[in-house]
Amino acid sequence: MNEIKELKIGDLAIKLPIIQGGMGVGVSLAGLASAVANNGGVGTIATAGIGMFEPDFNTNYLEANIRALKKEIQKTRRLTKGILGVNIMVALSNYADLVKTSIEEEIDIIFSGAGLPFNLPEFLNRDSKTKLVPIVSSGRAAAIIAKKWSDKYNYPPDAIVVEGPKAGGHLGFKAEHLDDPRYTLENLIPEVIEAIKPYAEKYGRPIPVIAAGGIYTGEDICKFLLMGAAGVQMGTRFVTTTECDSSIKFKQAYIDSNQNDVTIIKSPVGMPGRAIRNKFIEDVSRGERKPFTCPHHCIITCDFKNTPYCIALALINAQKGLLDEGFAFAGANAYRATEIISVKELMDTIMEEYRQACQN
């Protein structure tokens, strides 16, 4: 098993079965996505807050985001002939806009989580080539989505990403389940493979299951492929690359962190989130308020009237390197980062780790 098998999603053949996770706000845009696609993986643009650099972001939120997404997909296409995805959170209030725009721009894959994307197939046209890949955190969620899509649209998921509790950013688990052994990715993968088997049989084609959340090394990839996953999604390890679209200070926060700095926060959107502890997080946890005006209720579940800070603004500030006014989301392994290297060097290193692990 030393030579890694390509990942097939419908008629897409992905040379290395590695999907770069979509990291918002503004952490994975054209720079990172094109570099990953050029090196044989799937490069993913995060759509959350993508209009942040548009001059009318606060006054014309919806149009600014559509315009920015079109620009970003087109820019990425100019930089690569590889396979590209977008990550669109179901919880975004402009979800439908972002899905329609991505399909119009002929993006290869839409990854969609942070909620159950029940109506995603209704946006496809007869000649759409875009593949639809839900992100789930349980076999039950995978089965519910596959049944809904099958019953209503006669369309099975093209693949499924299973995100375990070690992922960065917002997590699809209750806080008390994050350290519960029953919810480890190792337990979730077989559960999801089993849950979608009937749909793969019904439609006579494979529905690849992609492991995500805490995957950091080639050894991790070897382990999950041996468990039956068809590929992996990795986010955290791509942050400390030259091509990652966040500021150098954001990347440095990963390099400077230790294991105790990677912490779970209570997000204003009602989900636990994993981030790197800093003064901003400590201020908020002590009850300090960070005044803001909400230009657009961007996440449906956000309690923006009562929350002490705006999560979108905190993440935009962090992306720009203003870490006194925000914080970096990060996966459980962020503290393991030691240097900033190119995506090519990283992919070569991961594949070397994979080969060594699979030989043993």
Short mmCIF file of C-alpha atoms in Angstrom, two decimals:
data_model
loop_
_atom_site.label_atom_id
_atom_site.label_comp_id
_atom_site.label_asym_id
_atom_site.label_seq_id
_atom_site.Cartn_x
_atom_site.Cartn_y
_atom_site.Cartn_z
CA MET A 1 0.00 0.00 0.00
CA ASN A 2 3.05 2.27 -0.31
CA GLU A 3 1.79 3.98 -3.44
CA ILE A 4 -1.19 6.07 -2.45
CA LYS A 5 -4.41 5.55 -4.39
CA GLU A 6 -6.08 8.49 -6.09
CA LEU A 7 -9.40 9.70 -4.72
CA LYS A 8 -12.33 9.51 -7.13
CA ILE A 9 -15.34 11.76 -6.56
CA GLY A 10 -17.70 11.07 -9.46
CA ASP A 11 -15.69 11.74 -12.63
CA LEU A 12 -13.03 13.74 -10.76
CA ALA A 13 -9.74 11.91 -10.21
CA ILE A 14 -7.71 13.50 -7.41
CA LYS A 15 -4.08 12.39 -7.64
CA LEU A 16 -3.38 12.64 -3.90
CA PRO A 17 -6.39 11.84 -1.67
CA ILE A 18 -5.84 15.03 0.34
CA ILE A 19 -8.47 17.76 0.55
CA GLN A 20 -7.31 21.04 2.06
CA GLY A 21 -10.00 22.08 4.52
CA GLY A 22 -11.81 25.35 3.90
CA MET A 23 -10.63 27.79 6.56
CA GLY A 24 -12.47 31.05 7.10
CA VAL A 25 -12.42 33.86 7.53
CA GLY A 26 -9.95 34.52 4.69
CA VAL A 27 -7.38 31.87 5.71
CA SER A 28 -7.83 29.66 2.63
CA LEU A 29 -8.38 31.71 -0.51
CA ALA A 30 -6.77 31.63 -3.97
CA GLY A 31 -3.18 31.49 -2.68
CA LEU A 32 -3.50 28.33 -0.63
CA ALA A 33 -6.20 26.64 -2.72
CA SER A 34 -4.26 26.97 -5.99
CA ALA A 35 -1.01 25.73 -4.40
CA VAL A 36 -2.69 22.61 -3.00
CA ALA A 37 -4.47 21.92 -6.33
CA ASN A 38 -1.17 22.36 -8.20
CA ASN A 39 0.39 19.73 -5.96
CA GLY A 40 -2.24 17.05 -6.60
CA GLY A 41 -4.77 17.65 -3.80
CA VAL A 42 -8.08 19.52 -3.70
CA GLY A 43 -7.66 23.22 -2.93
CA THR A 44 -10.60 24.72 -1.04
CA ILE A 45 -11.72 28.34 -0.84
CA ALA A 46 -13.55 29.25 2.38
CA THR A 47 -16.61 31.37 1.57
CA ALA A 48 -17.43 32.63 5.09
CA GLY A 49 -16.84 36.39 5.15
CA ILE A 50 -15.17 36.23 1.74
CA GLY A 51 -16.25 39.80 0.97
CA MET A 52 -14.09 41.13 3.84
CA PHE A 53 -11.74 43.01 1.47
CA GLU A 54 -14.54 44.57 -0.60
CA PRO A 55 -14.98 48.31 0.14
CA ASP A 56 -18.76 47.93 0.61
CA PHE A 57 -18.56 44.81 2.84
CA ASN A 58 -20.38 46.49 5.74
CA THR A 59 -22.90 48.50 3.71
CA ASN A 60 -23.71 46.02 0.94
CA TYR A 61 -22.92 42.68 2.56
CA LEU A 62 -24.77 40.30 0.22
CA GLU A 63 -23.49 41.72 -3.06
CA ALA A 64 -19.97 42.23 -1.72
CA ASN A 65 -19.74 38.52 -0.86
CA ILE A 66 -21.10 37.34 -4.24
CA ARG A 67 -18.70 39.64 -6.10
CA ALA A 68 -15.74 38.54 -3.96
CA LEU A 69 -16.52 34.84 -4.38
CA LYS A 70 -16.68 35.17 -8.18
CA LYS A 71 -13.37 37.04 -8.20
CA GLU A 72 -11.72 34.49 -5.91
CA ILE A 73 -12.84 31.44 -7.93
CA GLN A 74 -11.72 33.12 -11.18
CA LYS A 75 -8.39 34.15 -9.65
CA THR A 76 -7.78 30.60 -8.36
CA ARG A 77 -8.61 29.13 -11.78
CA ARG A 78 -5.97 31.39 -13.36
CA LEU A 79 -3.40 30.00 -10.93
CA THR A 80 -4.17 26.28 -11.33
CA LYS A 81 -5.63 23.65 -13.63
CA GLY A 82 -6.15 21.43 -10.59
CA ILE A 83 -9.30 20.47 -8.69
CA LEU A 84 -10.97 23.17 -6.61
CA GLY A 85 -13.65 23.23 -3.96
CA VAL A 86 -15.49 25.79 -1.88
CA ASN A 87 -16.58 25.37 1.72
CA ILE A 88 -20.03 26.85 2.41
CA MET A 89 -21.50 26.69 5.90
CA VAL A 90 -25.21 25.92 6.07
CA ALA A 91 -25.45 28.34 9.02
CA LEU A 92 -24.54 31.34 6.83
CA SER A 93 -27.50 33.63 6.19
CA ASN A 94 -26.29 34.10 2.56
CA TYR A 95 -25.87 30.33 2.03
CA ALA A 96 -28.09 30.15 -1.07
CA ASP A 97 -26.27 33.07 -2.75
CA LEU A 98 -22.89 31.44 -2.21
CA VAL A 99 -24.08 28.03 -3.48
CA LYS A 100 -25.65 29.51 -6.64
CA THR A 101 -22.55 31.61 -7.36
CA SER A 102 -20.21 28.63 -6.92
CA ILE A 103 -22.29 26.48 -9.28
CA GLU A 104 -22.46 29.29 -11.88
CA GLU A 105 -18.66 29.60 -11.66
CA GLU A 106 -18.43 25.80 -12.24
CA ILE A 107 -16.52 25.02 -9.07
CA ASP A 108 -15.58 21.32 -8.96
CA ILE A 109 -16.85 20.54 -5.45
CA ILE A 110 -19.03 22.19 -2.79
CA PHE A 111 -18.24 21.06 0.76
CA SER A 112 -21.06 21.98 3.11
CA GLY A 113 -21.39 21.56 6.88
CA ALA A 114 -22.13 23.61 10.03
CA GLY A 115 -25.71 22.39 9.77
CA LEU A 116 -27.31 19.73 7.57
CA PRO A 117 -27.39 20.79 3.87
CA PHE A 118 -30.80 19.26 3.15
CA ASN A 119 -31.62 21.34 0.06
CA LEU A 120 -28.17 21.52 -1.56
CA PRO A 121 -29.09 19.43 -4.68
CA GLU A 122 -31.95 21.78 -5.60
CA PHE A 123 -29.41 24.40 -6.76
CA LEU A 124 -27.94 22.14 -9.46
CA ASN A 125 -28.98 22.54 -13.11
CA ARG A 126 -29.19 19.68 -15.56
CA ASP A 127 -25.73 20.46 -16.94
CA SER A 128 -24.02 21.32 -13.60
CA LYS A 129 -20.72 19.55 -13.11
CA THR A 130 -20.28 20.57 -9.46
CA LYS A 131 -20.05 17.70 -6.97
CA LEU A 132 -21.89 17.99 -3.64
CA VAL A 133 -20.14 16.79 -0.49
CA PRO A 134 -21.80 17.20 2.92
CA ILE A 135 -19.66 17.48 6.06
CA VAL A 136 -21.09 15.44 8.96
CA SER A 137 -20.08 14.47 12.47
CA SER A 138 -22.03 11.19 12.82
CA GLY A 139 -23.29 8.19 10.89
CA ARG A 140 -26.82 9.28 11.76
CA ALA A 141 -26.34 12.68 10.07
CA ALA A 142 -24.84 10.98 6.99
CA ALA A 143 -27.84 8.62 6.74
CA ILE A 144 -30.39 11.44 7.20
CA ILE A 145 -28.80 13.57 4.45
CA ALA A 146 -28.44 10.62 2.04
CA LYS A 147 -32.09 9.63 2.60
CA LYS A 148 -33.39 13.20 2.13
CA TRP A 149 -31.36 13.74 -1.05
CA SER A 150 -32.34 10.34 -2.40
CA ASP A 151 -36.08 10.72 -1.65
CA LYS A 152 -36.44 14.33 -2.77
CA TYR A 153 -33.85 14.76 -5.54
CA ASN A 154 -32.91 11.18 -6.50
CA TYR A 155 -29.33 12.34 -5.92
CA PRO A 156 -26.88 10.68 -3.51
CA PRO A 157 -23.98 12.63 -1.96
CA ASP A 158 -20.96 12.52 -4.29
CA ALA A 159 -18.78 11.91 -1.19
CA ILE A 160 -19.03 12.56 2.54
CA VAL A 161 -16.55 14.30 4.82
CA VAL A 162 -16.63 13.05 8.42
CA GLU A 163 -15.25 15.67 10.77
CA GLY A 164 -14.16 14.43 14.18
CA PRO A 165 -13.89 16.45 17.40
CA LYS A 166 -10.21 17.43 16.94
CA ALA A 167 -10.98 19.83 14.06
CA GLY A 168 -10.33 23.55 14.20
CA GLY A 169 -12.98 26.27 14.32
CA HIS A 170 -16.63 25.50 14.94
CA LEU A 171 -17.32 21.90 15.91
CA GLY A 172 -20.43 19.82 15.29
CA PHE A 173 -20.36 18.28 18.77
CA LYS A 174 -21.63 19.18 22.21
CA ALA A 175 -18.80 20.39 24.45
CA GLU A 176 -19.10 17.31 26.70
CA HIS A 177 -18.63 14.96 23.71
CA LEU A 178 -15.29 16.44 22.59
CA ASP A 179 -13.24 14.18 24.89
CA ASP A 180 -15.69 11.27 24.95
CA PRO A 181 -14.01 8.19 23.40
CA ARG A 182 -17.29 7.22 21.70
CA TYR A 183 -17.01 10.25 19.41
CA THR A 184 -13.44 9.80 18.15
CA LEU A 185 -12.86 9.93 14.41
CA GLU A 186 -11.69 6.29 14.63
CA ASN A 187 -15.22 5.37 15.79
CA LEU A 188 -17.04 7.70 13.39
CA ILE A 189 -15.42 6.50 10.14
CA PRO A 190 -16.76 2.88 10.20
CA GLU A 191 -20.13 4.21 11.42
CA VAL A 192 -20.47 6.56 8.40
CA ILE A 193 -19.20 3.94 5.91
CA GLU A 194 -21.92 1.60 7.19
CA ALA A 195 -24.62 4.31 7.16
CA ILE A 196 -24.16 5.20 3.48
CA LYS A 197 -23.62 1.67 2.14
CA PRO A 198 -27.31 1.25 1.16
CA TYR A 199 -27.11 4.42 -0.99
CA ALA A 200 -23.89 3.37 -2.72
CA GLU A 201 -25.66 0.06 -3.53
CA LYS A 202 -28.89 1.75 -4.62
CA TYR A 203 -27.10 4.06 -7.09
CA GLY A 204 -24.47 1.50 -8.11
CA ARG A 205 -21.53 3.80 -7.44
CA PRO A 206 -19.14 4.42 -4.58
CA ILE A 207 -19.74 7.25 -2.10
CA PRO A 208 -16.22 7.91 -0.81
CA VAL A 209 -15.89 8.74 2.88
CA ILE A 210 -13.24 11.35 3.73
CA ALA A 211 -11.74 11.52 7.23
CA ALA A 212 -11.25 14.96 8.79
CA GLY A 213 -10.46 16.60 12.12
CA GLY A 214 -7.05 16.19 13.73
CA ILE A 215 -5.31 14.58 10.74
CA TYR A 216 -1.79 15.98 10.77
CA THR A 217 0.75 13.48 9.43
CA GLY A 218 1.21 10.95 6.64
CA GLU A 219 0.99 8.31 9.36
CA ASP A 220 -2.53 9.56 10.19
CA ILE A 221 -3.44 9.30 6.50
CA CYS A 222 -2.15 5.72 6.33
CA LYS A 223 -4.21 4.79 9.42
CA PHE A 224 -7.51 6.21 8.12
CA LEU A 225 -7.10 4.80 4.60
CA LEU A 226 -6.52 1.35 6.14
CA MET A 227 -9.78 1.87 8.09
CA GLY A 228 -11.68 2.30 4.82
CA ALA A 229 -11.63 6.07 4.28
CA ALA A 230 -11.03 7.00 0.64
CA GLY A 231 -9.19 10.23 1.51
CA VAL A 232 -8.54 12.83 4.18
CA GLN A 233 -9.23 16.50 4.75
CA MET A 234 -6.50 18.55 6.46
CA GLY A 235 -6.69 22.18 7.51
CA THR A 236 -4.36 23.05 10.38
CA ARG A 237 -1.17 21.78 8.79
CA PHE A 238 -1.69 24.00 5.73
CA VAL A 239 -1.87 27.20 7.82
CA THR A 240 1.89 27.38 8.34
CA THR A 241 2.68 27.41 4.61
CA THR A 242 4.00 30.36 2.63
CA GLU A 243 0.96 30.26 0.34
CA CYS A 244 -1.68 30.30 3.12
CA ASP A 245 -3.72 33.51 2.76
CA SER A 246 -3.59 34.63 6.39
CA SER A 247 -1.09 37.16 7.74
CA ILE A 248 2.32 36.08 9.01
CA LYS A 249 1.22 36.93 12.59
CA PHE A 250 -1.67 34.44 12.30
CA LYS A 251 0.77 31.71 11.19
CA GLN A 252 3.21 32.69 13.93
CA ALA A 253 0.45 32.21 16.53
CA TYR A 254 0.46 28.50 15.57
CA ILE A 255 4.25 28.23 15.73
CA ASP A 256 4.45 30.03 19.10
CA SER A 257 1.63 28.00 20.71
CA ASN A 258 2.01 25.04 23.05
CA GLN A 259 -0.49 22.25 23.67
CA ASN A 260 -2.16 24.11 26.56
CA ASP A 261 -2.80 27.15 24.34
CA VAL A 262 -5.13 25.19 22.07
CA THR A 263 -8.46 25.63 23.81
CA ILE A 264 -12.22 25.24 23.42
CA ILE A 265 -14.25 28.45 23.40
CA LYS A 266 -17.98 29.06 23.57
CA SER A 267 -18.76 30.78 20.27
CA PRO A 268 -21.53 33.40 19.85
CA VAL A 269 -23.04 31.09 17.20
CA GLY A 270 -23.95 28.49 19.81
CA MET A 271 -21.30 25.88 18.96
CA PRO A 272 -18.05 25.09 20.73
CA GLY A 273 -15.00 26.24 18.76
CA ARG A 274 -11.30 25.41 18.95
CA ALA A 275 -8.86 28.31 18.96
CA ILE A 276 -5.45 29.43 20.20
CA ARG A 277 -5.79 31.09 23.59
CA ASN A 278 -4.72 34.74 23.70
CA LYS A 279 -5.51 37.97 25.55
CA PHE A 280 -8.73 38.54 23.53
CA ILE A 281 -10.10 35.11 24.53
CA GLU A 282 -9.07 35.64 28.16
CA ASP A 283 -10.72 39.10 28.25
CA VAL A 284 -13.99 37.67 26.92
CA SER A 285 -13.95 34.69 29.27
CA ARG A 286 -13.56 37.14 32.18
CA GLY A 287 -16.77 38.83 31.04
CA GLU A 288 -15.32 41.76 29.10
CA ARG A 289 -17.40 43.05 26.19
CA LYS A 290 -15.90 43.99 22.83
CA PRO A 291 -18.35 46.55 21.38
CA PHE A 292 -19.42 46.08 17.76
CA THR A 293 -22.25 46.89 15.38
CA CYS A 294 -23.71 44.00 13.41
CA PRO A 295 -23.82 45.09 9.74
CA HIS A 296 -25.50 41.86 8.69
CA HIS A 297 -26.72 38.90 10.70
CA CYS A 298 -24.17 36.67 8.92
CA ILE A 299 -24.67 33.42 10.87
CA ILE A 300 -28.27 32.39 11.46
CA THR A 301 -27.57 30.94 14.92
CA CYS A 302 -25.59 33.96 16.20
CA ASP A 303 -27.04 35.62 19.30
CA PHE A 304 -25.74 38.98 18.11
CA LYS A 305 -27.89 41.05 20.49
CA ASN A 306 -26.43 39.44 23.61
CA THR A 307 -22.97 38.26 22.61
CA PRO A 308 -19.93 40.06 24.10
CA TYR A 309 -18.13 40.15 20.73
CA CYS A 310 -18.62 39.59 17.00
CA ILE A 311 -17.05 36.29 15.89
CA ALA A 312 -16.84 37.41 12.24
CA LEU A 313 -14.99 40.59 13.18
CA ALA A 314 -12.66 38.69 15.55
CA LEU A 315 -11.74 36.25 12.76
CA ILE A 316 -11.30 39.02 10.15
CA ASN A 317 -8.98 40.85 12.55
CA ALA A 318 -6.98 37.66 13.19
CA GLN A 319 -6.59 36.99 9.46
CA LYS A 320 -5.12 40.49 9.10
CA GLY A 321 -2.75 39.88 12.02
CA LEU A 322 -4.61 42.07 14.54
CA LEU A 323 -4.57 39.36 17.20
CA ASP A 324 -5.24 41.85 20.04
CA GLU A 325 -8.66 42.30 18.45
CA GLY A 326 -9.40 38.68 17.57
CA PHE A 327 -8.07 35.12 17.72
CA ALA A 328 -6.93 32.27 15.48
CA PHE A 329 -9.13 29.23 15.06
CA ALA A 330 -6.99 26.06 15.00
CA GLY A 331 -7.17 22.28 15.08
CA ALA A 332 -6.05 20.23 18.09
CA ASN A 333 -2.56 19.72 16.58
CA ALA A 334 -1.77 23.40 15.85
CA TYR A 335 0.93 23.48 18.52
CA ARG A 336 2.95 20.92 16.53
CA ALA A 337 3.80 23.51 13.84
CA THR A 338 7.46 24.58 14.00
CA GLU A 339 8.18 26.45 10.75
CA ILE A 340 6.65 28.01 7.66
CA ILE A 341 7.33 26.02 4.49
CA SER A 342 5.91 25.89 0.96
CA VAL A 343 2.88 23.76 0.11
CA LYS A 344 5.09 21.65 -2.19
CA GLU A 345 7.55 20.92 0.66
CA LEU A 346 4.63 20.12 2.96
CA MET A 347 2.98 17.71 0.48
CA ASP A 348 6.34 15.99 -0.15
CA THR A 349 6.88 15.64 3.62
CA ILE A 350 3.37 14.25 4.18
CA MET A 351 3.82 11.70 1.38
CA GLU A 352 7.20 10.62 2.80
CA GLU A 353 5.58 10.20 6.24
CA TYR A 354 2.81 8.18 4.57
CA ARG A 355 5.23 5.84 2.79
CA GLN A 356 7.25 5.20 5.94
CA ALA A 357 4.15 4.54 8.04
CA CYS A 358 2.62 2.16 5.49
CA GLN A 359 5.87 0.17 5.16
CA ASN A 360 5.94 -0.65 8.86
#
